[in-house]
Coordinates of C-alpha atoms and ligand atoms in Angstrom, one line a residue:
X10 CA 19.4 30.1 19.5
X11 CA 16.5 31.7 21.2
X12 CA 19.0 33.9 22.8
X13 CA 20.2 35.0 19.4
X14 CA 16.7 36.0 18.6
X15 CA 16.4 37.9 21.7
X16 CA 19.5 39.7 20.9
X17 CA 17.9 40.7 17.7
X18 CA 15.2 42.6 19.7
X19 CA 16.4 46.1 19.0
X20 CA 15.2 46.0 15.5
X21 CA 12.8 49.0 15.8
X22 CA 11.8 48.7 12.2
X23 CA 9.8 45.6 13.0
X24 CA 6.6 45.1 15.0
X25 CA 6.6 43.6 18.5
X26 CA 5.8 40.2 17.4
X27 CA 8.1 40.1 14.5
X28 CA 10.9 37.6 14.4
X29 CA 14.0 37.3 12.3
X30 CA 16.2 34.3 11.6
X31 CA 19.3 34.5 9.6
X32 CA 21.9 32.6 7.7
X33 CA 22.6 29.1 8.8
X34 CA 19.6 29.1 11.2
X35 CA 17.3 30.2 8.4
X36 CA 18.7 27.5 6.2
X37 CA 18.3 24.9 8.8
X38 CA 14.8 26.0 9.6
X39 CA 13.7 25.9 6.0
X40 CA 15.4 22.7 5.2
X41 CA 13.9 20.8 8.1
X42 CA 10.4 22.2 7.2
X43 CA 10.9 21.1 3.5
X44 CA 12.1 17.7 4.5
X45 CA 9.2 17.2 6.8
X46 CA 7.0 17.3 3.9
X47 CA 9.1 14.9 1.7
X48 CA 9.1 12.4 4.6
X49 CA 5.3 12.6 4.9
X50 CA 4.9 11.3 1.4
X51 CA 7.8 9.0 1.0
X52 CA 6.2 6.0 2.4
X53 CA 3.6 6.0 -0.3
X54 CA 6.1 5.8 -3.2
X55 CA 5.9 2.8 -5.6
X56 CA 3.7 -0.2 -6.1
X57 CA 4.3 -1.3 -2.5
X58 CA 3.7 2.1 -1.0
X59 CA 1.3 2.5 1.8
X60 CA -1.9 4.6 1.7
X61 CA -2.7 7.6 3.9
X62 CA -6.0 8.3 5.5
X63 CA -6.7 11.9 5.6
X64 CA -9.4 13.5 7.8
X65 CA -10.2 17.1 7.0
X66 CA -11.7 19.6 9.4
X67 CA -15.2 18.5 8.4
X68 CA -14.4 15.0 9.3
X69 CA -14.5 13.8 5.6
X70 CA -12.2 10.9 5.0
X71 CA -9.9 10.5 2.0
X72 CA -7.9 7.4 1.6
X73 CA -5.2 7.9 -1.0
X74 CA -1.8 7.0 -2.1
X75 CA -1.5 10.1 -4.4
X76 CA 1.3 12.5 -3.5
X77 CA -0.5 15.7 -4.5
X78 CA -3.8 14.8 -3.0
X79 CA -2.0 14.0 0.3
X80 CA -0.2 17.3 0.4
X81 CA -3.1 19.3 -0.6
X82 CA -5.3 17.9 2.0
X83 CA -2.6 18.1 4.8
X84 CA -3.5 21.7 5.7
X85 CA 0.2 22.8 5.7
X86 CA 0.8 26.0 7.3
X87 CA 4.5 26.7 6.8
X88 CA 5.7 28.9 4.0
X89 CA 8.7 26.8 3.1
X90 CA 6.6 23.6 3.3
X91 CA 4.1 25.3 1.1
X92 CA 6.8 25.7 -1.6
X93 CA 7.5 22.0 -1.7
X94 CA 3.7 21.5 -2.0
X95 CA 3.8 23.7 -5.0
X96 CA 6.4 21.4 -6.5
X97 CA 3.8 18.6 -6.4
X98 CA 1.1 20.8 -7.8
X99 CA 3.3 21.9 -10.7
X100 CA 4.3 18.3 -11.4
X101 CA 0.6 17.3 -11.3
X102 CA -0.3 20.0 -13.8
X103 CA 2.6 19.4 -16.1
X104 CA 2.8 15.7 -16.2
X105 CA -0.1 14.3 -14.2
X106 CA 2.1 11.7 -12.4
X107 CA 5.5 11.6 -10.5
X108 CA 4.4 13.9 -7.8
X109 CA 5.7 11.8 -4.9
X110 CA 8.9 11.2 -6.7
X111 CA 9.4 15.1 -7.3
X112 CA 8.7 15.8 -3.6
X113 CA 11.0 13.0 -2.4
X114 CA 13.8 14.1 -4.6
X115 CA 13.5 17.7 -3.5
X116 CA 13.6 16.6 0.2
X117 CA 16.7 14.4 -0.5
X118 CA 18.4 17.3 -2.3
X119 CA 17.9 19.5 0.7
X120 CA 19.2 16.8 3.1
X121 CA 22.3 16.4 1.0
X122 CA 22.7 20.1 0.6
X123 CA 22.6 20.6 4.4
X124 CA 25.7 18.3 4.7
X125 CA 27.5 20.4 2.1
X126 CA 26.6 23.6 4.1
X127 CA 28.0 22.0 7.2
X128 CA 31.2 21.6 5.4
X129 CA 31.2 25.4 4.9
X130 CA 30.4 25.2 1.3
X131 CA 28.6 28.3 0.2
X132 CA 25.0 28.0 -0.8
X133 CA 25.7 29.8 -4.1
X134 CA 28.0 26.9 -5.0
X135 CA 25.5 24.2 -4.1
X136 CA 22.8 26.0 -6.1
X137 CA 25.0 26.3 -9.1
X138 CA 26.1 22.7 -8.9
X139 CA 22.3 21.6 -8.6
X140 CA 21.5 23.6 -11.7
X141 CA 24.3 22.1 -13.7
X142 CA 23.3 18.7 -12.5
X143 CA 19.6 19.2 -13.2
X144 CA 20.3 20.3 -16.7
X145 CA 22.8 17.6 -17.4
X146 CA 20.3 15.0 -16.0
X147 CA 17.6 16.2 -18.4
X148 CA 19.8 16.0 -21.4
X149 CA 20.6 12.4 -20.4
X150 CA 16.9 11.6 -20.1
X151 CA 16.4 12.5 -23.6
X152 CA 19.2 10.4 -24.7
X153 CA 18.2 7.5 -22.8
X154 CA 14.5 7.6 -23.7
X155 CA 12.9 5.0 -26.1
X156 CA 10.8 6.5 -28.8
X157 CA 7.4 4.9 -29.2
X158 CA 4.7 5.2 -31.7
X159 CA 1.1 6.4 -30.8
X160 CA -0.2 3.1 -32.1
X161 CA 2.1 1.0 -29.8
X162 CA -0.7 -0.2 -27.8
X163 CA 1.2 -2.7 -25.8
X164 CA 3.7 -0.2 -24.5
X165 CA 1.1 2.3 -23.8
X166 CA -0.7 -0.2 -21.8
X167 CA 2.4 -0.8 -19.8
X168 CA 2.8 2.9 -19.2
X169 CA -0.8 3.0 -17.9
X170 CA -0.4 0.0 -15.7
X171 CA 2.9 1.3 -14.3
X172 CA 1.2 4.6 -13.3
X173 CA -1.7 2.7 -11.7
X174 CA 0.3 0.1 -9.7
X175 CA 0.1 0.8 -5.9
X176 CA -3.1 2.8 -6.4
X177 CA -6.7 2.0 -5.8
X178 CA -6.8 1.2 -9.5
X179 CA -4.3 -1.5 -9.3
X180 CA -6.6 -4.6 -8.9
X181 CA -8.2 -4.1 -12.3
X182 CA -5.2 -2.4 -13.9
X183 CA -5.3 -4.7 -17.0
X184 CA -8.9 -3.9 -17.8
X185 CA -8.5 -0.3 -17.0
X186 CA -5.2 0.1 -18.9
X187 CA -6.9 -1.4 -21.9
X188 CA -9.9 1.2 -21.6
X189 CA -7.5 4.2 -21.0
X190 CA -5.4 3.4 -24.0
X191 CA -8.4 3.0 -26.2
X192 CA -9.9 6.1 -24.9
X193 CA -6.8 8.2 -25.5
X194 CA -6.4 6.7 -29.0
X195 CA -10.0 7.7 -29.6
X196 CA -9.3 11.2 -28.9
X197 CA -5.9 11.5 -30.7
X198 CA -5.5 13.2 -34.0
X199 CA -2.5 13.2 -36.2
X200 CA -1.4 16.8 -37.0
X201 CA -0.1 17.7 -40.5
X202 CA 3.5 17.6 -39.3
X203 CA 3.0 13.9 -38.1
X204 CA 2.9 14.8 -34.4
X205 CA 0.1 13.5 -32.3
X206 CA -2.4 15.8 -30.5
X207 CA -4.5 14.4 -27.7
X208 CA -7.6 16.4 -27.0
X209 CA -8.6 15.5 -23.5
X210 CA -11.5 17.9 -23.7
X211 CA -13.2 15.1 -25.6
X212 CA -12.8 12.5 -22.9
X213 CA -15.0 12.4 -19.9
X214 CA -15.0 10.2 -16.7
X215 CA -18.3 9.2 -15.0
X216 CA -18.0 7.3 -11.8
X217 CA -20.7 5.0 -10.4
X218 CA -20.8 2.9 -7.3
X219 CA -22.2 -0.5 -6.7
X220 CA -20.4 -2.6 -9.2
X221 CA -16.9 -4.0 -9.6
X222 CA -14.2 -1.9 -11.3
X223 CA -13.8 -4.7 -13.8
X224 CA -17.2 -3.9 -15.3
X225 CA -16.0 -0.3 -16.3
X226 CA -16.4 0.4 -19.9
X227 CA -15.8 3.0 -22.6
X228 CA -18.8 4.5 -24.4
X229 CA -18.8 6.9 -27.2
X230 CA -20.3 10.3 -26.6
X231 CA -21.5 11.7 -23.3
X232 CA -23.2 10.0 -20.3
X233 CA -25.6 12.1 -18.3
X234 CA -26.6 10.8 -14.8
X235 CA -29.9 12.5 -14.7
X236 CA -33.6 11.8 -14.9
X237 CA -36.2 13.4 -17.1
X238 CA -38.1 16.2 -15.3
X239 CA -41.4 14.7 -16.0
X240 CA -42.5 11.0 -16.2
X241 CA -44.5 11.6 -19.4
X242 CA -41.6 12.9 -21.5
X243 CA -40.2 10.6 -24.3
X244 CA -36.6 9.4 -23.5
X245 CA -35.2 7.9 -26.8
X246 CA -34.4 9.9 -30.0
X247 CA -32.6 8.7 -33.1
X248 CA -32.4 12.2 -34.6
X249 CA -32.9 14.8 -31.9
X250 CA -32.4 18.4 -32.0
X251 CA -30.6 19.0 -28.7
X252 CA -30.6 22.3 -26.9
X253 CA -28.0 23.2 -24.3
X254 CA -29.6 25.9 -22.0
X255 CA -27.9 27.8 -19.2
X256 CA -31.0 29.8 -18.3
X257 CA -33.8 28.9 -15.9
X258 CA -37.2 27.9 -17.3
X259 CA -38.8 29.7 -14.5
X260 CA -40.7 32.9 -13.9
X261 CA -38.3 35.8 -13.7
X262 CA -37.9 37.3 -10.4
X263 CA -38.5 41.0 -10.2
X264 CA -35.3 43.0 -10.2
X265 CA -36.1 45.0 -7.1
X266 CA -38.0 43.9 -4.2
X267 CA -41.4 44.8 -5.1
X268 CA -44.2 43.7 -2.7
X269 CA -47.3 42.7 -4.6
X270 CA -50.4 43.8 -2.8
X271 CA -53.2 41.5 -3.8
X272 CA -56.5 43.1 -2.9
X273 CA -58.9 41.0 -4.6
X274 CA -59.3 37.4 -5.9
X275 CA -59.4 38.9 -9.4
X276 CA -56.1 40.6 -9.0
X277 CA -54.6 37.3 -7.8
X278 CA -55.9 35.5 -10.7
X279 CA -54.4 38.1 -13.0
X280 CA -51.0 37.8 -11.3
X281 CA -51.0 34.0 -11.7
X282 CA -52.1 34.2 -15.3
X283 CA -49.2 36.5 -15.9
X284 CA -46.9 34.0 -14.5
X285 CA -48.4 31.2 -16.5
X286 CA -48.1 33.3 -19.6
X287 CA -44.4 33.9 -19.0
X288 CA -43.8 30.3 -18.7
X289 CA -45.8 29.4 -21.7
X290 CA -43.8 31.9 -23.8
X291 CA -40.5 30.3 -22.7
X292 CA -41.7 26.9 -23.6
X293 CA -43.0 28.2 -26.9
X294 CA -39.7 29.7 -27.6
X295 CA -38.0 26.4 -27.1
X296 CA -40.6 24.7 -29.3
X297 CA -39.9 27.2 -32.1
X298 CA -36.3 26.6 -32.0
X299 CA -37.1 22.9 -33.1
X300 CA -35.6 21.4 -29.9
X301 CA -36.6 17.8 -29.0
X302 CA -34.3 17.5 -26.0
X303 CA -33.3 20.2 -23.5
X304 CA -30.3 19.9 -21.2
X305 CA -30.8 22.8 -18.7
X306 CA -28.1 23.8 -16.3
X307 CA -30.6 25.7 -14.2
X308 CA -34.0 24.8 -12.8
X309 CA -37.4 24.2 -14.7
X310 CA -40.7 25.2 -13.1
X311 CA -43.3 22.6 -12.6
X312 CA -45.7 24.1 -14.9
X313 CA -43.0 24.4 -17.5
X314 CA -42.2 20.8 -17.0
X315 CA -45.8 20.0 -17.8
X316 CA -46.0 22.1 -20.9
X317 CA -42.7 20.6 -22.2
X318 CA -44.1 17.1 -21.7
X319 CA -47.2 18.0 -23.6
X320 CA -45.1 19.1 -26.4
X321 CA -43.2 15.9 -26.6
X322 CA -40.0 17.4 -25.5
X323 CA -37.5 15.7 -23.1
X324 CA -36.1 18.0 -20.5
X325 CA -33.4 17.6 -17.9
X326 CA -32.7 20.2 -15.2
X327 CA -29.7 21.1 -13.0
X328 CA -27.2 19.5 -15.4
X329 CA -23.7 19.7 -14.0
X330 CA -21.6 22.5 -15.5
X331 CA -18.9 20.0 -16.5
X332 CA -21.5 17.9 -18.2
X333 CA -22.7 20.9 -20.2
X334 CA -19.3 21.7 -21.5
X335 CA -18.7 18.1 -22.4
X336 CA -22.1 17.9 -24.2
X337 CA -21.2 21.0 -26.1
X338 CA -17.9 19.4 -27.3
X339 CA -19.7 16.1 -28.1
X340 CA -22.4 17.8 -30.1
X341 CA -20.3 20.6 -31.6
X342 CA -22.9 22.9 -30.2
X343 CA -23.3 26.1 -28.2
X344 CA -24.7 26.8 -24.8
X345 CA -27.5 29.2 -24.9
X346 CA -27.5 31.6 -21.9
X347 CA -30.8 33.5 -22.6
X348 CA -34.0 31.8 -23.8
X349 CA -35.2 35.2 -25.5
X350 CA -32.3 35.0 -27.9
X351 CA -32.9 31.4 -28.8
X352 CA -33.1 30.5 -32.5
X353 CA -33.0 27.3 -34.6
X354 CA -29.3 27.5 -35.2
X355 CA -28.8 27.0 -31.5
X356 CA -29.9 23.4 -31.5
X357 CA -27.6 20.6 -32.6
X358 CA -28.4 17.2 -34.1
X359 CA -27.6 14.1 -32.0
X360 CA -29.0 10.8 -30.7
X361 CA -30.2 10.6 -27.2
X362 CA -30.9 7.3 -25.5
X363 CA -32.1 6.3 -22.1
X364 CA -30.4 3.5 -20.2
X365 CA -33.2 2.5 -18.0
X366 CA -31.1 -0.1 -16.0
X367 CA -28.5 2.4 -15.2
X368 CA -30.8 5.4 -15.0
X369 CA -28.7 7.5 -17.2
X370 CA -28.8 9.2 -20.6
X371 CA -26.4 8.4 -23.5
X372 CA -25.9 11.2 -25.9
X373 CA -23.9 11.1 -29.1
X374 CA -23.1 13.7 -31.9
X375 CA -23.4 12.9 -35.6
X376 CA -19.6 12.7 -36.1
X377 CA -19.1 10.5 -32.9
X378 CA -16.2 12.4 -31.3
X379 CA -16.0 12.4 -27.6
X380 CA -16.1 9.4 -25.2
X381 CA -16.9 8.7 -21.7
X382 CA -15.0 6.3 -19.5
X383 CA -17.7 4.8 -17.2
X384 CA -15.8 3.8 -14.0
X385 CA -17.3 1.5 -11.5
X386 CA -16.3 0.8 -7.9
X387 CA -18.0 -0.8 -4.9
X388 CA -18.1 2.2 -2.7
X389 CA -17.7 6.1 -2.7
X390 CA -14.1 5.8 -1.3
X391 CA -13.1 3.1 -3.6
X392 CA -14.4 4.9 -6.7
X393 CA -12.8 8.2 -5.6
X394 CA -9.3 6.7 -5.4
X395 CA -9.9 4.7 -8.5
X396 CA -10.8 7.9 -10.3
X397 CA -7.6 9.6 -9.2
X398 CA -5.5 6.7 -10.3
X399 CA -7.3 6.6 -13.7
X400 CA -7.0 10.3 -14.0
X401 CA -3.2 10.1 -13.6
X402 CA -2.9 7.3 -15.9
X403 CA -4.9 9.1 -18.6
X404 CA -2.5 12.1 -18.3
X405 CA 0.4 9.9 -18.5
X406 CA -0.7 8.0 -21.5
X407 CA -1.8 11.2 -23.2
X408 CA 1.7 12.7 -22.6
X409 CA 3.3 9.6 -23.8
X410 CA 1.3 9.7 -27.0
X411 CA 2.1 13.3 -27.7
X412 CA 5.6 13.3 -26.4
X413 CA 6.6 9.8 -27.7
X414 CA 9.4 9.1 -25.3
X415 CA 9.4 6.4 -22.6
X416 CA 11.9 5.2 -19.9
X417 CA 12.5 2.1 -17.8
X418 CA 11.0 2.6 -14.3
X419 CA 11.7 0.9 -11.0
X420 CA 14.7 3.3 -10.3
X421 CA 16.5 2.2 -13.5
X422 CA 16.5 5.5 -15.0
X423 CA 17.5 7.2 -11.7
X424 CA 20.5 4.8 -11.2
X425 CA 21.7 5.3 -14.8
X426 CA 21.4 9.1 -14.4
X427 CA 23.3 9.0 -11.1
X428 CA 26.1 7.1 -12.8
X429 CA 26.4 9.5 -15.7
X430 CA 26.2 12.5 -13.3
X431 CA 29.1 11.1 -11.3
X432 CA 31.2 10.8 -14.5
X433 CA 30.1 14.3 -15.4
X434 CA 31.0 15.7 -12.0
X435 CA 34.7 15.0 -12.9
X436 CA 34.5 17.7 -15.4
X437 CA 33.0 20.3 -13.1
X438 CA 35.5 22.4 -11.2
X439 CA 35.5 23.6 -7.6
X440 CA 32.9 23.0 -4.9
X441 CA 30.2 22.7 -7.5
X442 CA 31.5 19.2 -8.2
X443 CA 30.5 18.1 -4.8
X444 CA 27.0 19.5 -5.4
X445 CA 26.7 17.5 -8.6
X446 CA 27.7 14.4 -6.7
X447 CA 25.1 15.2 -4.1
X448 CA 22.6 15.5 -6.8
X449 CA 23.5 11.9 -8.2
X450 CA 23.1 10.6 -4.7
X451 CA 19.6 12.2 -4.2
X452 CA 18.3 10.6 -7.4
X453 CA 19.1 7.2 -6.0
X454 CA 16.7 7.9 -3.2
X455 CA 14.0 6.6 -5.6
X456 CA 15.2 3.0 -5.9
X457 CA 16.2 3.1 -2.2
X458 CA 12.7 4.0 -1.1
X459 CA 11.0 1.6 -3.7
X460 CA 13.0 -1.2 -2.0
X461 CA 12.3 0.0 1.5
X462 CA 8.6 0.4 0.9
X463 CA 8.6 -3.2 -0.5
X464 CA 10.4 -4.5 2.7
X465 CA 13.5 -5.4 0.6
X466 CA 17.2 -4.6 1.6
X467 CA 17.8 -1.2 0.0
X468 CA 21.5 -1.3 0.5
X469 CA 22.0 -4.6 -1.2
X470 CA 19.8 -3.7 -4.0
X471 CA 21.4 -0.4 -4.7
X472 CA 24.8 -2.1 -4.8
X473 CA 23.4 -4.7 -7.3
X474 CA 21.7 -1.8 -9.4
X475 CA 25.0 0.1 -9.6
X476 CA 27.0 -3.0 -10.6
X477 CA 24.5 -3.8 -13.4
X478 CA 24.6 -0.2 -14.7
X479 CA 28.4 -0.1 -14.4
X480 CA 28.3 -3.2 -16.6
X481 CA 26.3 -1.3 -19.2
X482 CA 22.9 -2.5 -18.4
X483 CA 21.1 0.9 -18.7
X484 CA 17.5 -0.5 -18.1
X485 CA 18.5 -2.5 -14.9
X486 CA 15.9 -1.5 -12.3
X487 CA 14.1 -3.1 -9.4
X488 CA 10.9 -5.0 -10.0
X489 CA 9.4 -4.9 -6.7
X490 CA 7.1 -7.8 -7.5
X491 CA 9.8 -10.3 -8.2
X492 CA 12.4 -8.5 -5.9
X493 CA 14.8 -8.9 -8.7
X494 CA 17.1 -6.5 -10.5
X495 CA 16.1 -6.9 -14.2
X496 CA 15.4 -5.0 -17.4
X497 CA 12.3 -3.2 -16.1
X498 CA 11.3 -1.9 -19.5
X499 CA 11.0 -5.4 -20.8
X500 CA 9.2 -6.3 -17.6
X501 CA 6.6 -3.7 -18.5
X502 CA 7.5 -1.1 -15.8
X503 CA 7.5 1.8 -18.2
X504 CA 7.4 5.5 -17.5
X505 CA 7.1 8.6 -19.6
X506 CA 10.2 10.7 -20.1
X507 CA 8.4 14.1 -19.9
X508 CA 7.2 13.3 -16.3
X509 CA 10.7 12.4 -15.3
X510 CA 12.3 15.5 -16.8
X511 CA 9.7 17.6 -15.0
X512 CA 10.3 15.9 -11.8
X513 CA 14.0 16.5 -11.9
X514 CA 13.6 20.1 -13.0
X515 CA 10.9 21.0 -10.3
X516 CA 12.8 19.2 -7.4
X517 CA 16.0 21.0 -8.3
X518 CA 14.3 24.4 -8.6
X519 CA 12.4 24.0 -5.3
X520 CA 15.5 22.9 -3.4
X521 CA 17.4 25.9 -4.9
X522 CA 14.6 28.2 -3.8
X523 CA 14.9 27.1 -0.4
X524 CA 18.6 27.3 -0.4
X525 CA 18.7 30.8 -1.6
X526 CA 17.0 32.1 1.5
X527 CA 19.4 33.4 4.2
X528 CA 17.0 35.6 6.1
X529 CA 13.5 34.9 7.3
X530 CA 11.6 38.0 8.6
X531 CA 8.3 37.0 10.0
X532 CA 5.5 39.4 11.0
X533 CA 4.4 37.0 13.7
X534 CA 6.0 34.5 16.0
X535 CA 7.8 32.0 13.7
X536 CA 7.7 29.2 16.1
X537 CA 3.9 29.2 16.6
X538 CA 2.7 30.6 13.3
X539 CA 2.1 27.2 12.0
X540 CA -0.4 26.1 14.5
X541 CA -0.9 24.9 18.0
X542 CA 2.6 23.6 18.7
X543 CA 4.2 25.2 21.7
X544 CA 7.3 27.2 21.2
X545 CA 10.5 25.6 19.9
X546 CA 13.2 27.7 18.2
X547 CA 12.9 27.6 14.4
X548 CA 16.2 25.7 13.9
X549 CA 15.2 23.0 16.3
X550 CA 12.5 21.5 14.1
X551 CA 9.2 22.1 12.5
X552 CA 7.6 24.4 15.0
X553 CA 5.8 26.0 12.0
X554 CA 4.3 22.7 10.8
X555 CA 1.9 22.1 13.6
X556 CA -1.0 22.2 11.1
X557 CA 0.3 18.9 9.5
X558 CA -0.2 17.0 12.7
X559 CA -3.9 17.0 12.5
X560 CA -4.1 15.5 9.0
X561 CA -1.7 12.7 9.3
Ligands
ADP618 P1 4.6 9.1 -8.2 O1 3.6 10.0 -7.4 O2 6.0 9.7 -8.0 O3 4.2 8.7 -9.5 P2 4.2 6.4 -7.3 O4 3.7 5.9 -6.0 O5 3.2 6.4 -8.4 O6 4.8 7.9 -7.1 O7 5.5 5.5 -7.8 C1 6.1 5.7 -9.0 C2 7.4 4.9 -8.9 O8 7.1 3.5 -8.8 C3 8.2 5.1 -10.2 O9 9.6 5.2 -9.9 C4 7.9 3.7 -10.9 O10 8.9 3.3 -11.9 C5 7.9 2.7 -9.8 N1 7.2 1.6 -10.1 C6 6.0 1.3 -10.8 N2 5.7 0.0 -10.9 C7 6.9 -0.7 -10.4 C8 7.3 -2.0 -10.3 N3 6.5 -3.0 -10.6 N4 8.5 -2.3 -9.7 C9 9.3 -1.3 -9.2 N5 9.0 0.0 -9.4 C10 7.9 0.3 -9.9
MG619 MG1 2.7 7.5 -10.1

């Protein structure tokens, strides 16, 4: 192989370091890189999946089970592998869950495609077959899906719990599922056409350490984890006029670097008086707007703090940008960017209450839209992973409410799709038929890995699952807790149809993208571009994936 590349030397159109890999070698190289990524996340799939500990270049540690988090933290430095990471990111954006499944299926599709290529089936036929299969499988997802109502709290809780099992959020999944479903229902409005619109901009998550996750709760309005800037400020208001300000209440710095030459004590005093006056003016403008409470995104000068306190105004400085945006939603208000343009129309009515025990503010608008999920965890790492799990579950429940379609989990849907795809393959002519069958096999990776990760016999279980589906039991899946093949929908292992469609589509697209490449022209040395790995011809493995080693 390296010989071959040396033979390629006379390519004068390319620089000295350039390398070129063609045809089968290119495919082999790409497939092994992509499979490397898939294998890295496989062991995390499902409720019994393991976690990964990721250490970044700064030494910060993340412990997670979340596919997209793992891949994003892995510092992958191989173009093909990066395409697979994009699958996970698209899946996360579109569905909020199913990232590990999507990547694992993409890897399995490529593994099975490699076998077909070895049988001298042209990549074009494989690609076409995969496209047919992906489309057919998605049609079948829609047919198999169970429609649920936005008020079907019990099923929605199952969806949330299924999404959280195996994650840090699992221990308290019942409490959390209840909070998540109530939170989503609270920000859902029914459109004129009867469809449900979930406005996630009205839902915020605030994390706190030092307490058990079971104490997490849902509060209406916003929670701001900040202190007043001055001890003498009032902290509780029934009917406050709230001002959201993204402008510093500080002396304005001169535009250009002007040195101020102070020649006498008089001059110094005048200078200080000027500054004082400027601050006084800013505070007066705030007073004139009628504001009782100011959430300022920038800083507040000590003297201005004192003036504000004297005026009986509550002020908070350096409020997080995300909190400002959320406050704007909750209060239905605006964020003022220039104190000079401030008017009484810029302040919004609301209630502001201090929770002294928790040291935070609780802000509500008059029509009480917007809610905050206050998440507790014992430590920083725990609460971070909890938040990731809860965020996924929120997305999944939101999708389920707006999309309305659910599926049985635990591999049930994949086995049923595989069965239907094999039937469908009979109607596909030529080599494409083999690719459709390979697609069916690839979907069955999900129940196989769920079983493997739970320490169960994956071969026996797949046989049982296929038998149940052949006998007409469409919902037969693997419940990893009982280790039994059963109706997973009834057992409460429920997934959203939208995420499954997306996972199938993006896995197929990624596999096809990789298969379409028959020529890799690299400006640098391919075998070392990925990191510190020594040599190795591209086809021989993952030379370009040296960057992964450090993270895993
Ligand atoms: P992903 O990133 O793909 O969402 P997860 O680690 O969240 O990966 O695992 C999702 C898979 O776990 C789905 O196939 C889902 O049906 C399955 N699953 C969840 N709960 C159970 C359970 N109790 N028994 C079997 N499978 C389950
Ligand atoms: Mg998941």
